[in-house]
Coordinates of C-alpha atoms and ligand atoms in Angstrom, one line a residue:
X1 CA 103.4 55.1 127.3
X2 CA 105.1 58.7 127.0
X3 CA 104.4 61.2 124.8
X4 CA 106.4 61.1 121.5
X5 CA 109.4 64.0 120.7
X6 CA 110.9 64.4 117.6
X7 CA 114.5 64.8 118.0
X8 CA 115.5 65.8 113.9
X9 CA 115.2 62.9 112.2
X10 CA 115.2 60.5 115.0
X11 CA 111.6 60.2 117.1
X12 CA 111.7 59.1 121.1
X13 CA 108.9 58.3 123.4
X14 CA 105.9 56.6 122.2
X15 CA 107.3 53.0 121.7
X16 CA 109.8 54.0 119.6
X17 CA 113.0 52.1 119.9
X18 CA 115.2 53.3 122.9
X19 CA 117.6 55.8 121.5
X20 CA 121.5 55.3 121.9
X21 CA 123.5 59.4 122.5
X22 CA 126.7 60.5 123.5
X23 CA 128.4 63.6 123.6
X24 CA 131.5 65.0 121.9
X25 CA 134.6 66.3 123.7
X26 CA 136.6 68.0 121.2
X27 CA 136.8 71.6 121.2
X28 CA 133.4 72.7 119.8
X29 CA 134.8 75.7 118.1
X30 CA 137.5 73.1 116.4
X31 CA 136.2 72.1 113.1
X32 CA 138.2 69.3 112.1
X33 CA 138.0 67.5 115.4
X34 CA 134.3 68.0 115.9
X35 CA 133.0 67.0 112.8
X36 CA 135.6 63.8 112.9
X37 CA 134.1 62.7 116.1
X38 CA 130.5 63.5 115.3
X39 CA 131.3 60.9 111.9
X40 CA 133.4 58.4 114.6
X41 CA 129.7 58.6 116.9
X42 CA 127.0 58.0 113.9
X43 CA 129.7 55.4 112.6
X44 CA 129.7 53.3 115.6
X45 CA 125.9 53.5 115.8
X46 CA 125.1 56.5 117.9
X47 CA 121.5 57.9 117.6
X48 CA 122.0 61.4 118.7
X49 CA 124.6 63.4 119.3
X50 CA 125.5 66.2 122.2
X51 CA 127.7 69.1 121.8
X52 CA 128.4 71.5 124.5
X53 CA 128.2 75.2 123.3
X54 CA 130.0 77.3 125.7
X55 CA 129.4 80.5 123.9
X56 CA 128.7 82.5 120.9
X57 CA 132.0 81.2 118.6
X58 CA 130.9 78.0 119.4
X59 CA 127.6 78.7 117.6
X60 CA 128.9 80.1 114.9
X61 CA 130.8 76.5 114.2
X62 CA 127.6 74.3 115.3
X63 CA 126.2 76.1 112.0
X64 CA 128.3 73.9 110.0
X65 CA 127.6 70.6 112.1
X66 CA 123.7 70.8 112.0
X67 CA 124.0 71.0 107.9
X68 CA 126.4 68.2 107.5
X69 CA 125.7 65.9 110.8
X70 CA 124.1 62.5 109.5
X71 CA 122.5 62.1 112.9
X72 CA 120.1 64.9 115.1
X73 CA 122.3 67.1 117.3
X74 CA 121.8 68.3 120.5
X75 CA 122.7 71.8 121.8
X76 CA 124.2 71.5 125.5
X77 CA 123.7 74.8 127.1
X78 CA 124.6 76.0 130.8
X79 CA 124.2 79.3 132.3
X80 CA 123.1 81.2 129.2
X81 CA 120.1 80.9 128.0
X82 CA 120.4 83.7 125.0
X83 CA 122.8 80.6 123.7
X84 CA 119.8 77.8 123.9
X85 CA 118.0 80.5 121.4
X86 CA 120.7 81.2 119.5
X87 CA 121.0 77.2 118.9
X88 CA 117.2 76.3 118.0
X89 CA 117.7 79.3 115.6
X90 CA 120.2 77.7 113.9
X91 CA 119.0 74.7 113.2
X92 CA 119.7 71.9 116.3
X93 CA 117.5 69.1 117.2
X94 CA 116.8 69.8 120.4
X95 CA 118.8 71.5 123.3
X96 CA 119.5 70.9 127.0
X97 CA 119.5 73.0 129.9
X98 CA 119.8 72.9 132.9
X99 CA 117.7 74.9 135.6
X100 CA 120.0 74.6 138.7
X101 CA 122.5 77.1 136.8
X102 CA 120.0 78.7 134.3
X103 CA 117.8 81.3 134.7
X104 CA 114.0 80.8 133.5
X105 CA 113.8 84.5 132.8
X106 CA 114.8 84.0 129.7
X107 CA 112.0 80.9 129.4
X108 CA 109.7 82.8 127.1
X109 CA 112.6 83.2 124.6
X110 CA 113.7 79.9 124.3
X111 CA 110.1 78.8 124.2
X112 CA 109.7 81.3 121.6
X113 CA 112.5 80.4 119.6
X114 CA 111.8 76.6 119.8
X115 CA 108.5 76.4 118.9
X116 CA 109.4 78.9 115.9
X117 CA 112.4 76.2 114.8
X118 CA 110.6 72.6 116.3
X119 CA 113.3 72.5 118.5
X120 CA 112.7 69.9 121.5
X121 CA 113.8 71.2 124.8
X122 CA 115.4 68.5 127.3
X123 CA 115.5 69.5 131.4
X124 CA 118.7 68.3 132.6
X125 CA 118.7 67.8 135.6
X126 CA 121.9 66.9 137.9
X127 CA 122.1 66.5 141.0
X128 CA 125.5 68.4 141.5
X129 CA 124.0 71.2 140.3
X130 CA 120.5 71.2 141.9
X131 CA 118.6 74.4 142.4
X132 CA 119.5 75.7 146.2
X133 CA 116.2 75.9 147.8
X134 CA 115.3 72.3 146.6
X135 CA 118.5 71.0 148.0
X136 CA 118.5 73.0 151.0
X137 CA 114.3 71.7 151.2
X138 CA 115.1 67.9 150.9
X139 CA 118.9 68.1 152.6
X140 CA 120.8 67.3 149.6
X141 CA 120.3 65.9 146.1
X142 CA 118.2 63.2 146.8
X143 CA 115.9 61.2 144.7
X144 CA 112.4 62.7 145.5
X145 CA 114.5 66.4 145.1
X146 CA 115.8 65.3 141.5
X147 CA 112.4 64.5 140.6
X148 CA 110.8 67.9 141.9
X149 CA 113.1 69.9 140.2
X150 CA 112.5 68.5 137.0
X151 CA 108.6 69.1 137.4
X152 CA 109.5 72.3 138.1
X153 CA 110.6 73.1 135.4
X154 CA 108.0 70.9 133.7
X155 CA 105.4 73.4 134.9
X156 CA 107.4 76.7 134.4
X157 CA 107.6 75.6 130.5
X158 CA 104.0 74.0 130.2
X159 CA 102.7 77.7 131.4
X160 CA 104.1 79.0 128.7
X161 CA 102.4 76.3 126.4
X162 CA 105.2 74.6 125.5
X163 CA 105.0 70.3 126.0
X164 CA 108.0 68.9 123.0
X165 CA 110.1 68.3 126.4
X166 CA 112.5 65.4 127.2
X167 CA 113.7 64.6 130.9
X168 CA 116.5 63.9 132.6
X169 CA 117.3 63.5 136.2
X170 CA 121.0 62.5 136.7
X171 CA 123.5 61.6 139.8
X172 CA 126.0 59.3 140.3
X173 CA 124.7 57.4 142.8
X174 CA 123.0 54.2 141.0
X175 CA 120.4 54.1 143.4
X176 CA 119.5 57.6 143.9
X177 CA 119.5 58.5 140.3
X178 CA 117.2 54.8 139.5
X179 CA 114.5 56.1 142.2
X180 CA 114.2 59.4 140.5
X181 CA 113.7 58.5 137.2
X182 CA 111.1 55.8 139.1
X183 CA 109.2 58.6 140.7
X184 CA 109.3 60.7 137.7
X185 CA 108.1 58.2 135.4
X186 CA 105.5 57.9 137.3
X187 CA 104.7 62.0 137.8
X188 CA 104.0 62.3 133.7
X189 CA 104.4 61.0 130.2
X190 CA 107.6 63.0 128.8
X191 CA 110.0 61.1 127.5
X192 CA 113.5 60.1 129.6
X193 CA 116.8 60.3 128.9
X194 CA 118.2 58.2 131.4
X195 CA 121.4 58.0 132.5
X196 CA 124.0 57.5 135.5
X197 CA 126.6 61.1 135.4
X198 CA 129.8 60.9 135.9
X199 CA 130.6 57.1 135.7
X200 CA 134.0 57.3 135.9
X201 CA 136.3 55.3 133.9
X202 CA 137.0 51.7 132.7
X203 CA 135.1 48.2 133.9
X204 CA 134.0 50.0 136.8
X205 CA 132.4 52.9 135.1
X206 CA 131.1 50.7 132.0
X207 CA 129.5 48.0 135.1
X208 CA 127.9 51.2 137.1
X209 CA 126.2 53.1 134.0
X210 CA 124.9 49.2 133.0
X211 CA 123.6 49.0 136.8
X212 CA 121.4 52.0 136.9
X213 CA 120.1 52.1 133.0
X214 CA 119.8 48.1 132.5
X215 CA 117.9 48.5 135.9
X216 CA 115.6 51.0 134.5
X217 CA 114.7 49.7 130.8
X218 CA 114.0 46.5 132.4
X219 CA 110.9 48.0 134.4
X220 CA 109.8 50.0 130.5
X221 CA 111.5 53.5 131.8
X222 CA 114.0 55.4 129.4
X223 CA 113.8 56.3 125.6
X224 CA 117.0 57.6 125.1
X225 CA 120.0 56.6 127.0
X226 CA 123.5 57.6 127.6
X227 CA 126.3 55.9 129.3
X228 CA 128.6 58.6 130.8
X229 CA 132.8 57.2 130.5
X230 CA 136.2 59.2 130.7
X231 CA 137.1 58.5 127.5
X232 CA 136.8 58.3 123.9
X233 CA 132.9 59.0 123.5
X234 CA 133.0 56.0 120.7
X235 CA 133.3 53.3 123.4
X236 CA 129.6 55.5 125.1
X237 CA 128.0 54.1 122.1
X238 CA 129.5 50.9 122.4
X239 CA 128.7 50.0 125.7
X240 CA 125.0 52.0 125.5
X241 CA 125.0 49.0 122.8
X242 CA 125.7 46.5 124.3
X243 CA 123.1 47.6 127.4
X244 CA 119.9 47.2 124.9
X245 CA 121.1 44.0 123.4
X246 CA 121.8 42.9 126.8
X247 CA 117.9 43.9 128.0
X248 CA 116.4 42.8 124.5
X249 CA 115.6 46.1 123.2
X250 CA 118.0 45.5 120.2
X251 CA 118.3 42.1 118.6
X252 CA 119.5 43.4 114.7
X253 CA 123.2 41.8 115.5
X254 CA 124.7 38.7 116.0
X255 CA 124.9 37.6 119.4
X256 CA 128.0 35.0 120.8
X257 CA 127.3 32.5 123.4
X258 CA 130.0 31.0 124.7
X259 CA 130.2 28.9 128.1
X260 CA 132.7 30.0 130.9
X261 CA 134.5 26.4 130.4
X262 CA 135.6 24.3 132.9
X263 CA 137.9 21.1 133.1
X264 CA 135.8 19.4 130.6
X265 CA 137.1 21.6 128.3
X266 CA 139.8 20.6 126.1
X267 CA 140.3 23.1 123.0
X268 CA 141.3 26.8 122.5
X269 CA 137.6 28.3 122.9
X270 CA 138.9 31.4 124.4
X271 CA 140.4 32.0 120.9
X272 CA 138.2 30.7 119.1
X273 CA 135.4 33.0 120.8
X274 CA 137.6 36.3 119.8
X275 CA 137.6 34.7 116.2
X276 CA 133.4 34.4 116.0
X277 CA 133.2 37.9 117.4
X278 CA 135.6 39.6 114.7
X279 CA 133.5 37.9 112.1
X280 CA 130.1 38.8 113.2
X281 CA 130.9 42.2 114.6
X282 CA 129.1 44.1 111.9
X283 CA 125.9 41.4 111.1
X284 CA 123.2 43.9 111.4
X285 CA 120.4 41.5 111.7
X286 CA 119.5 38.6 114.2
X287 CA 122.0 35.7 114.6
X288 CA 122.6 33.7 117.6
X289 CA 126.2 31.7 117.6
X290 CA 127.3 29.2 120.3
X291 CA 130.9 28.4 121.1
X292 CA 130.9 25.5 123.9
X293 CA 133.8 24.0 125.5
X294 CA 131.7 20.3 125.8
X295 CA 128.9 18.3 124.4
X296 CA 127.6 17.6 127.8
X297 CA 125.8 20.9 127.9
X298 CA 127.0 22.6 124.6
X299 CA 123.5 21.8 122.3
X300 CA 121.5 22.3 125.2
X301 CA 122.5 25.4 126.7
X302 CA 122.6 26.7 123.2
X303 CA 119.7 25.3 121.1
X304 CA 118.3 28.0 119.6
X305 CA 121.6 29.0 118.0
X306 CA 122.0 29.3 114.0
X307 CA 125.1 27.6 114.6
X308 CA 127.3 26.3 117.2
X309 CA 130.5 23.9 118.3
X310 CA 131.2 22.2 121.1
X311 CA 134.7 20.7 122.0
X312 CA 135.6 17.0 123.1
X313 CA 138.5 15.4 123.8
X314 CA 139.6 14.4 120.1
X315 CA 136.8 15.1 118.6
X316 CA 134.2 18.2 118.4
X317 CA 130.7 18.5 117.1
X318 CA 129.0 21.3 115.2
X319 CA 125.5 21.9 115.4
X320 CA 122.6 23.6 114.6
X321 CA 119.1 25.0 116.5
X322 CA 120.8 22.2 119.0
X323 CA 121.1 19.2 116.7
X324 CA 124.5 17.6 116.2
X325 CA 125.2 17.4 112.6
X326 CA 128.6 16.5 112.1
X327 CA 131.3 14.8 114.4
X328 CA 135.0 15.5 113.7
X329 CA 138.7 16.5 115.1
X330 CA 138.7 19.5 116.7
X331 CA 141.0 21.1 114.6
X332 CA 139.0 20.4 111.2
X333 CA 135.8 21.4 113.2
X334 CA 137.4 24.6 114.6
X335 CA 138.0 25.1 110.3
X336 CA 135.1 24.1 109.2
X337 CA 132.7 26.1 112.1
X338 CA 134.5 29.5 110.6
X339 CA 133.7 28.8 106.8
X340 CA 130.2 27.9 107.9
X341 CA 130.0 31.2 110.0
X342 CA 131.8 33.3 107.2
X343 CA 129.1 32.4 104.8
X344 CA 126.5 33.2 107.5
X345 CA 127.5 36.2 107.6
X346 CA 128.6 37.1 104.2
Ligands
SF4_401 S1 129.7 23.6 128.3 FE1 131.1 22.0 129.0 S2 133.1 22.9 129.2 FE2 131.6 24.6 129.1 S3 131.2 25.1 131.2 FE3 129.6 23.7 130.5 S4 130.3 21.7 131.2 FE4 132.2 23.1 131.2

């Protein structure tokens, strides 16, 4: 099990539950758009929340976040490492740097400064930004160099007794980035943030970042993840979701089955599906629902659900843990399946 770092109010490591983050992109320096998005992230159920300081007008604007933010933030520092001080001074949960563009001269000051304030320290590493003699050691950024730098850096901050650290060893190739975090999981107990970098954007981006950090929480590695889009950093949090219900590392919602349908299918269900999943969306404990397009599989590939339909011809059935309790025309059992779910849910 790995060790156990307290990121503000939120704990990670140490069989704690996996930790969803994302990162604003507003202007850190711009107020009103920072604050709004940092309410949009907690909102939409967002653990943790990164902000990239760039430089010292920056901090002087995190000073209002860290008072008002509902949820931990996270500092986001490259290059500078006066800035990383600057930020566990006033007040953030925990900051990143990263060593392939940071000096550690300036180690025994941020170690100073975050033991003083409690303040976490996460090695980000990436692999487009690797230090140059690991790269030029292993030819290029490859999973066993990701890992070394990172327990590099371990050591350099262990020798100056500091151990409240949190990992990460990112790249953008699925396979690469889910071997380092393999190796590195198995080189010590921190606590991982795991996560695949630069994703891209859309389907494609959502299905690679699912790839690599599904992958990875299904063999126990990763306590705080982050799914990297081009986009609105709400959908992050959506998706990073979506990836621990998916893996059964968050059951507190409802979740929709529904069947692919085929030709024995003879009602709406498509529709009817987008219906069930407006009404459940916010049910915050857990709830299984089936939508089937038949009663030849319907109860049976859904008999655990709390409540469920199949389609027929005429008729359709509604049913619950897989018993059929009531037979009627589809259009009345389309009716009466949402009244049922709305007081479900209500
Ligand atoms: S539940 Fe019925 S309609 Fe849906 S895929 Fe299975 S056989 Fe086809």
């Amino acid at each position: 099990m790995t060790k156990t770092v307290k990121i503000g109010k939120t704990e990670i490591g140490g069989g704690n539950a996996v930790a969803v983050q994302s990162m604003t992109n507003t202007d850190t320096s711009d107020y009103v758009a920072t604050s709004a998005q940092i309410s949009a992230l907690a909102a939409a159920g967002c653990d943790i929340v990164r902000l990239a300081v760039r430089d010292l007008r920056d901090v002087e604007t995190c000073k209002k976040y860290v008072v008002e933010s509902e949820v931990p933030l996270v500092a986001d520092i490259q290059f500078d490492y006066r800035l990383a001080v600057s930020c566990a001074d006033i007040g953030f949960a925990k900051v990143r740097y990263n060593p392939g563009n940071t000096s550690h001269d300036g180690l025994k000051e941020l170690v100073a400064a975050c033991k003083a304030n409690g303040c976490p320290i996460r090695i980000g590493i990436n692999g487009g930004s690797l230090e140059k003699d690991i790269r030029a050691k292993y030819n290029g950024a490859t999973a066993a160099a990701l890992s070394e730098s990172a327990m590099r850096s371990v050591a350099a901050l262990e020798r100056e007794g500091f151990d409240d650290i949190v990992i990460s060893v990112k790249s953008s190739d699925v396979k690469k980035c889910v071997e380092a975090y393999r190796i590195l999981s198995k080189s010590c107990a921190y606590p991982l943030h795991i996560g695949i970098t630069e994703s891209g954007a859309g389907e494609d981006a959502v299905i690679k970042s699912t790839a690599g950090i599904a992958s990875l929480l299904l063999d126990g590695i990763g306590d705080t993840i982050r799914v990297s889009l081009t986009g609105d950093p709400v959908r992050e949090v959506e998706v990073g979701r979506s990836i621990l219900r998916s893996v059964g590392l968050d059951r507190n919602y409802a979740e929709v089955v529904s069947c692919p349908t085929c030709a024995r299918c003879f009602y709406d269900l498509e529709s009817l599906v987008h219906k069930t999943k407006r009404i459940v969306k916010n049910v915050g404990k857990p709830m299984k629902i089936a939508v089937m397009g038949c009663v030849v599989n319907g109860p049976g590939e859904a008999s655990d659900a709390d409540l469920g339909i199949a389609g027929g011809k005429e008729n359709a059935v509604l049913f619950r843990k897989g018993a059929v309790f009531a037979t009627m025309p589809v259009a009345e059992a389309e009716a009466e399946f949402i009244k049922m779910l709305s007081e479900l849910v209500s």
